């Protein structure tokens, strides 16, 4: 039904603090950049962890990368095989509820860029 | 010659620690995710700051977002109007030299995703 989990960013051999494995193009990237409020950081962290687990079960999900400068910008990039996967995730009830709560409490600003990846490559020190 | 600097991420009214202003699609995003070595962090920081200044003069450059989890992943996303802008930057002599030095010294792993942004939107707390 999908190639989810095969040779991709969900590979358990790849630790979370290194870039996710690069899929074969074309695929899609959802870039989410945000600046948070000081409101309810524990609630945010718990929800973010929960969403990171849920998204792995979305058909077409390929992996994600996240980074957060303390006191500054956070960036998450989620990779999907196609727009249908992004749409499934966008309409997931828990994801919808989290976004609504996020706009009310957690986010000062955010931006979302949905993009079709045409080229990619990876470097790993030998 | 280009719309560089107009109503975009290089807008001096937008502080560096919030998401850059979302351009009108289509545009391109270069997602660079990396895990650094412990080698020469000061040299890396100086070069990164220098490159961030240089890229602003590349025709077609629209802005960039960066985040870095201490001891973990760094993500930079640079936005360009078109692939020609990305190619100009890719071939910039100082950028080429920095990438070569980076592979030898600064990076444990990295991945680059070049993507055409088809949809985007921004949220700002009122």
Short mmCIF file of C-alpha atoms in Angstrom, two decimals:
data_model
loop_
_atom_site.label_atom_id
_atom_site.label_comp_id
_atom_site.label_asym_id
_atom_site.label_seq_id
_atom_site.Cartn_x
_atom_site.Cartn_y
_atom_site.Cartn_z
CA UNK A 1 0.00 0.00 0.00
CA UNK A 2 2.91 2.33 0.63
CA UNK A 3 6.68 2.20 0.83
CA UNK A 4 6.54 3.66 4.33
CA UNK A 5 9.42 2.66 6.55
CA UNK A 6 11.53 1.04 3.86
CA UNK A 7 15.04 2.45 3.53
CA UNK A 8 13.85 5.85 4.71
CA UNK A 9 13.96 8.34 7.52
CA UNK A 10 12.06 6.03 9.80
CA UNK A 11 14.95 3.56 9.60
CA UNK A 12 15.62 2.74 13.27
CA UNK A 13 19.35 2.46 12.45
CA UNK A 14 19.48 6.23 11.83
CA UNK A 15 19.59 8.18 15.10
CA UNK A 16 17.20 11.14 15.46
CA UNK A 17 19.97 13.71 15.79
CA UNK A 18 21.36 13.24 12.28
CA UNK A 19 19.71 14.15 8.96
CA UNK A 20 17.06 11.67 7.87
CA UNK A 21 17.94 9.38 4.96
CA UNK A 22 17.38 11.12 1.60
CA UNK A 23 14.52 9.54 -0.39
CA UNK A 24 14.59 9.12 -4.16
CA UNK A 25 13.10 12.26 -5.84
CA UNK A 26 10.50 13.32 -6.58
CA UNK A 27 9.01 13.59 -3.12
CA UNK A 28 7.52 16.41 -1.05
CA UNK A 29 8.85 18.44 1.86
CA UNK A 30 6.70 20.34 4.35
CA UNK A 31 8.87 23.04 5.93
CA UNK A 32 7.41 24.38 9.18
CA UNK A 33 9.29 27.32 10.75
CA UNK A 34 8.01 28.71 14.04
CA UNK A 35 8.64 31.03 16.91
CA UNK A 36 6.91 29.94 20.09
CA UNK A 37 5.29 31.85 22.90
CA UNK A 38 6.33 31.19 26.53
CA UNK A 39 2.90 29.61 27.11
CA UNK A 40 2.68 25.97 28.26
CA UNK A 41 6.03 24.59 27.03
CA UNK A 42 5.40 21.16 28.59
CA UNK A 43 2.05 20.86 26.86
CA UNK A 44 3.72 21.76 23.60
CA UNK A 45 6.52 19.19 24.04
CA UNK A 46 4.12 16.39 24.87
CA UNK A 47 1.90 17.14 21.91
CA UNK A 48 4.89 17.48 19.55
CA UNK A 49 6.22 14.08 20.66
CA UNK A 50 2.79 12.52 20.21
CA UNK A 51 2.41 13.99 16.69
CA UNK A 52 5.90 12.76 15.73
CA UNK A 53 4.80 9.23 16.57
CA UNK A 54 1.42 9.54 14.82
CA UNK A 55 2.82 10.88 11.54
CA UNK A 56 4.93 7.74 11.09
CA UNK A 57 1.74 5.78 10.45
CA UNK A 58 0.54 8.10 7.68
CA UNK A 59 0.87 6.30 4.30
CA UNK A 60 3.46 8.14 2.24
CA UNK A 61 5.38 9.57 5.21
CA UNK A 62 9.14 9.24 4.58
CA UNK A 63 10.80 10.88 7.59
CA UNK A 64 11.39 14.20 9.30
CA UNK A 65 14.14 16.49 10.57
CA UNK A 66 13.80 19.00 13.42
CA UNK A 67 16.02 21.63 14.97
CA UNK A 68 15.34 24.31 17.60
CA UNK A 69 17.56 27.19 18.58
CA UNK A 70 16.97 27.77 22.33
CA UNK A 71 14.93 30.96 22.67
CA UNK A 72 14.77 31.29 18.90
CA UNK A 73 13.51 29.68 15.75
CA UNK A 74 12.33 26.07 15.41
CA UNK A 75 12.31 24.32 12.03
CA UNK A 76 10.75 20.96 11.22
CA UNK A 77 10.85 19.41 7.77
CA UNK A 78 8.59 16.40 7.10
CA UNK A 79 9.07 14.38 3.91
CA UNK A 80 6.21 12.65 2.08
CA UNK A 81 6.06 10.60 -1.09
CA UNK A 82 3.19 12.66 -2.50
CA UNK A 83 0.65 15.40 -1.84
CA UNK A 84 -1.96 12.79 -0.89
CA UNK A 85 0.17 11.83 2.13
CA UNK A 86 0.44 15.48 3.16
CA UNK A 87 -3.31 15.87 2.83
CA UNK A 88 -3.96 12.77 4.96
CA UNK A 89 -1.74 14.20 7.68
CA UNK A 90 -3.25 17.68 7.36
CA UNK A 91 -6.71 16.21 8.02
CA UNK A 92 -5.70 13.90 10.88
CA UNK A 93 -8.02 14.82 13.79
CA UNK A 94 -5.27 15.02 16.42
CA UNK A 95 -3.11 17.09 14.10
CA UNK A 96 -6.01 19.47 13.38
CA UNK A 97 -6.71 19.86 17.10
CA UNK A 98 -3.02 20.50 17.84
CA UNK A 99 -2.80 23.18 15.17
CA UNK A 100 -5.87 24.93 16.52
CA UNK A 101 -4.48 24.82 20.06
CA UNK A 102 -1.08 25.93 18.73
CA UNK A 103 -2.48 29.06 17.13
CA UNK A 104 -4.27 29.92 20.37
CA UNK A 105 -1.41 29.19 22.77
CA UNK A 106 1.95 28.01 21.52
CA UNK A 107 2.93 30.00 18.44
CA UNK A 108 3.90 33.63 18.11
CA UNK A 109 4.46 33.19 14.39
CA UNK A 110 4.85 30.35 11.95
CA UNK A 111 5.25 29.71 8.25
CA UNK A 112 4.58 26.58 6.21
CA UNK A 113 6.13 25.88 2.80
CA UNK A 114 4.92 22.84 0.84
CA UNK A 115 7.45 21.94 -1.83
CA UNK A 116 8.18 19.27 -4.43
CA UNK A 117 11.76 18.04 -4.05
CA UNK A 118 13.45 17.74 -7.42
CA UNK A 119 17.07 17.11 -6.41
CA UNK A 120 18.72 15.90 -3.25
CA UNK A 121 21.94 14.42 -2.03
CA UNK A 122 23.60 13.37 1.18
CA UNK A 123 27.13 13.44 2.56
CA UNK A 124 28.46 11.16 5.27
CA UNK A 125 32.00 11.27 6.63
CA UNK A 126 33.78 8.04 5.86
CA UNK B 1 16.82 42.95 -12.39
CA UNK B 2 15.47 41.03 -9.42
CA UNK B 3 12.98 41.56 -6.66
CA UNK B 4 15.68 40.87 -4.07
CA UNK B 5 15.15 42.62 -0.77
CA UNK B 6 11.63 43.82 -1.50
CA UNK B 7 9.01 42.65 0.96
CA UNK B 8 10.96 39.49 1.71
CA UNK B 9 13.11 37.70 4.23
CA UNK B 10 15.83 40.26 3.92
CA UNK B 11 13.41 42.91 5.18
CA UNK B 12 15.35 44.55 8.05
CA UNK B 13 12.05 45.01 9.93
CA UNK B 14 11.83 41.22 10.41
CA UNK B 15 14.16 40.03 13.19
CA UNK B 16 16.35 36.99 12.45
CA UNK B 17 14.75 34.84 15.14
CA UNK B 18 11.30 34.68 13.54
CA UNK B 19 10.30 32.92 10.31
CA UNK B 20 11.23 34.83 7.19
CA UNK B 21 8.39 36.48 5.25
CA UNK B 22 6.66 33.99 2.95
CA UNK B 23 7.22 34.84 -0.74
CA UNK B 24 4.54 34.41 -3.41
CA UNK B 25 4.73 30.84 -4.90
CA UNK B 26 6.21 29.42 -6.95
CA UNK B 27 9.69 29.80 -5.52
CA UNK B 28 12.43 27.39 -4.49
CA UNK B 29 13.65 26.19 -1.11
CA UNK B 30 17.07 24.70 -0.44
CA UNK B 31 16.83 22.63 2.74
CA UNK B 32 20.24 21.92 4.30
CA UNK B 33 20.23 19.59 7.33
CA UNK B 34 23.54 18.85 9.03
CA UNK B 35 25.27 17.30 11.96
CA UNK B 36 28.62 18.91 12.73
CA UNK B 37 31.89 17.52 14.00
CA UNK B 38 33.59 19.06 17.05
CA UNK B 39 36.32 20.41 14.75
CA UNK B 40 36.96 24.18 14.60
CA UNK B 41 33.55 25.56 15.73
CA UNK B 42 34.79 29.17 15.62
CA UNK B 43 36.00 28.79 12.06
CA UNK B 44 32.61 27.35 11.15
CA UNK B 45 30.67 30.19 12.80
CA UNK B 46 32.72 32.89 11.11
CA UNK B 47 32.33 31.29 7.70
CA UNK B 48 28.59 30.71 8.20
CA UNK B 49 28.08 34.38 9.12
CA UNK B 50 30.11 35.48 6.09
CA UNK B 51 28.09 33.23 3.74
CA UNK B 52 24.80 34.53 5.20
CA UNK B 53 25.86 38.04 4.23
CA UNK B 54 27.11 37.04 0.77
CA UNK B 55 23.97 35.13 -0.23
CA UNK B 56 21.85 38.28 0.19
CA UNK B 57 23.53 39.75 -2.88
CA UNK B 58 22.71 36.76 -5.10
CA UNK B 59 19.98 37.78 -7.60
CA UNK B 60 16.87 35.77 -6.84
CA UNK B 61 17.65 35.22 -3.15
CA UNK B 62 14.48 35.76 -1.08
CA UNK B 63 15.49 34.97 2.51
CA UNK B 64 16.54 32.19 4.84
CA UNK B 65 15.63 30.49 8.11
CA UNK B 66 18.06 28.66 10.41
CA UNK B 67 17.78 26.65 13.61
CA UNK B 68 20.31 24.58 15.54
CA UNK B 69 19.63 22.19 18.39
CA UNK B 70 22.68 22.40 20.70
CA UNK B 71 24.67 19.20 20.26
CA UNK B 72 22.22 18.03 17.61
CA UNK B 73 20.85 18.80 14.20
CA UNK B 74 21.13 22.11 12.35
CA UNK B 75 18.65 23.06 9.61
CA UNK B 76 18.93 25.99 7.23
CA UNK B 77 16.35 26.75 4.57
CA UNK B 78 17.25 29.30 1.88
CA UNK B 79 14.52 30.60 -0.44
CA UNK B 80 15.18 31.61 -4.05
CA UNK B 81 12.94 32.90 -6.83
CA UNK B 82 14.23 30.31 -9.32
CA UNK B 83 16.76 27.56 -9.98
CA UNK B 84 19.05 30.08 -11.69
CA UNK B 85 19.51 31.87 -8.35
CA UNK B 86 20.34 28.59 -6.64
CA UNK B 87 22.87 27.79 -9.36
CA UNK B 88 24.51 31.22 -9.01
CA UNK B 89 24.92 30.63 -5.30
CA UNK B 90 26.09 27.05 -5.79
CA UNK B 91 28.90 28.31 -8.02
CA UNK B 92 29.92 31.27 -5.87
CA UNK B 93 33.69 30.83 -5.26
CA UNK B 94 33.53 31.46 -1.49
CA UNK B 95 30.57 29.13 -1.15
CA UNK B 96 32.38 26.39 -3.11
CA UNK B 97 35.49 26.79 -0.94
CA UNK B 98 33.40 26.66 2.26
CA UNK B 99 31.64 23.48 1.14
CA UNK B 100 34.94 21.81 0.36
CA UNK B 101 36.35 22.83 3.75
CA UNK B 102 33.10 21.77 5.42
CA UNK B 103 33.28 18.24 4.04
CA UNK B 104 36.88 17.96 5.24
CA UNK B 105 36.40 19.47 8.71
CA UNK B 106 32.99 20.65 9.87
CA UNK B 107 30.35 18.12 8.87
CA UNK B 108 29.77 14.61 10.12
CA UNK B 109 26.75 14.25 7.83
CA UNK B 110 24.55 16.51 5.78
CA UNK B 111 21.65 16.34 3.35
CA UNK B 112 20.45 18.87 0.77
CA UNK B 113 16.92 18.92 -0.66
CA UNK B 114 16.17 21.34 -3.54
CA UNK B 115 12.44 21.84 -3.85
CA UNK B 116 9.89 23.92 -5.73
CA UNK B 117 7.45 25.53 -3.29
CA UNK B 118 3.89 25.22 -4.53
CA UNK B 119 1.92 26.38 -1.48
CA UNK B 120 2.79 28.40 1.58
CA UNK B 121 1.18 30.40 4.29
CA UNK B 122 2.08 32.30 7.42
CA UNK B 123 0.50 32.86 10.82
CA UNK B 124 1.20 35.78 13.09
CA UNK B 125 -0.41 36.30 16.49
CA UNK B 126 -2.47 39.46 16.48
#
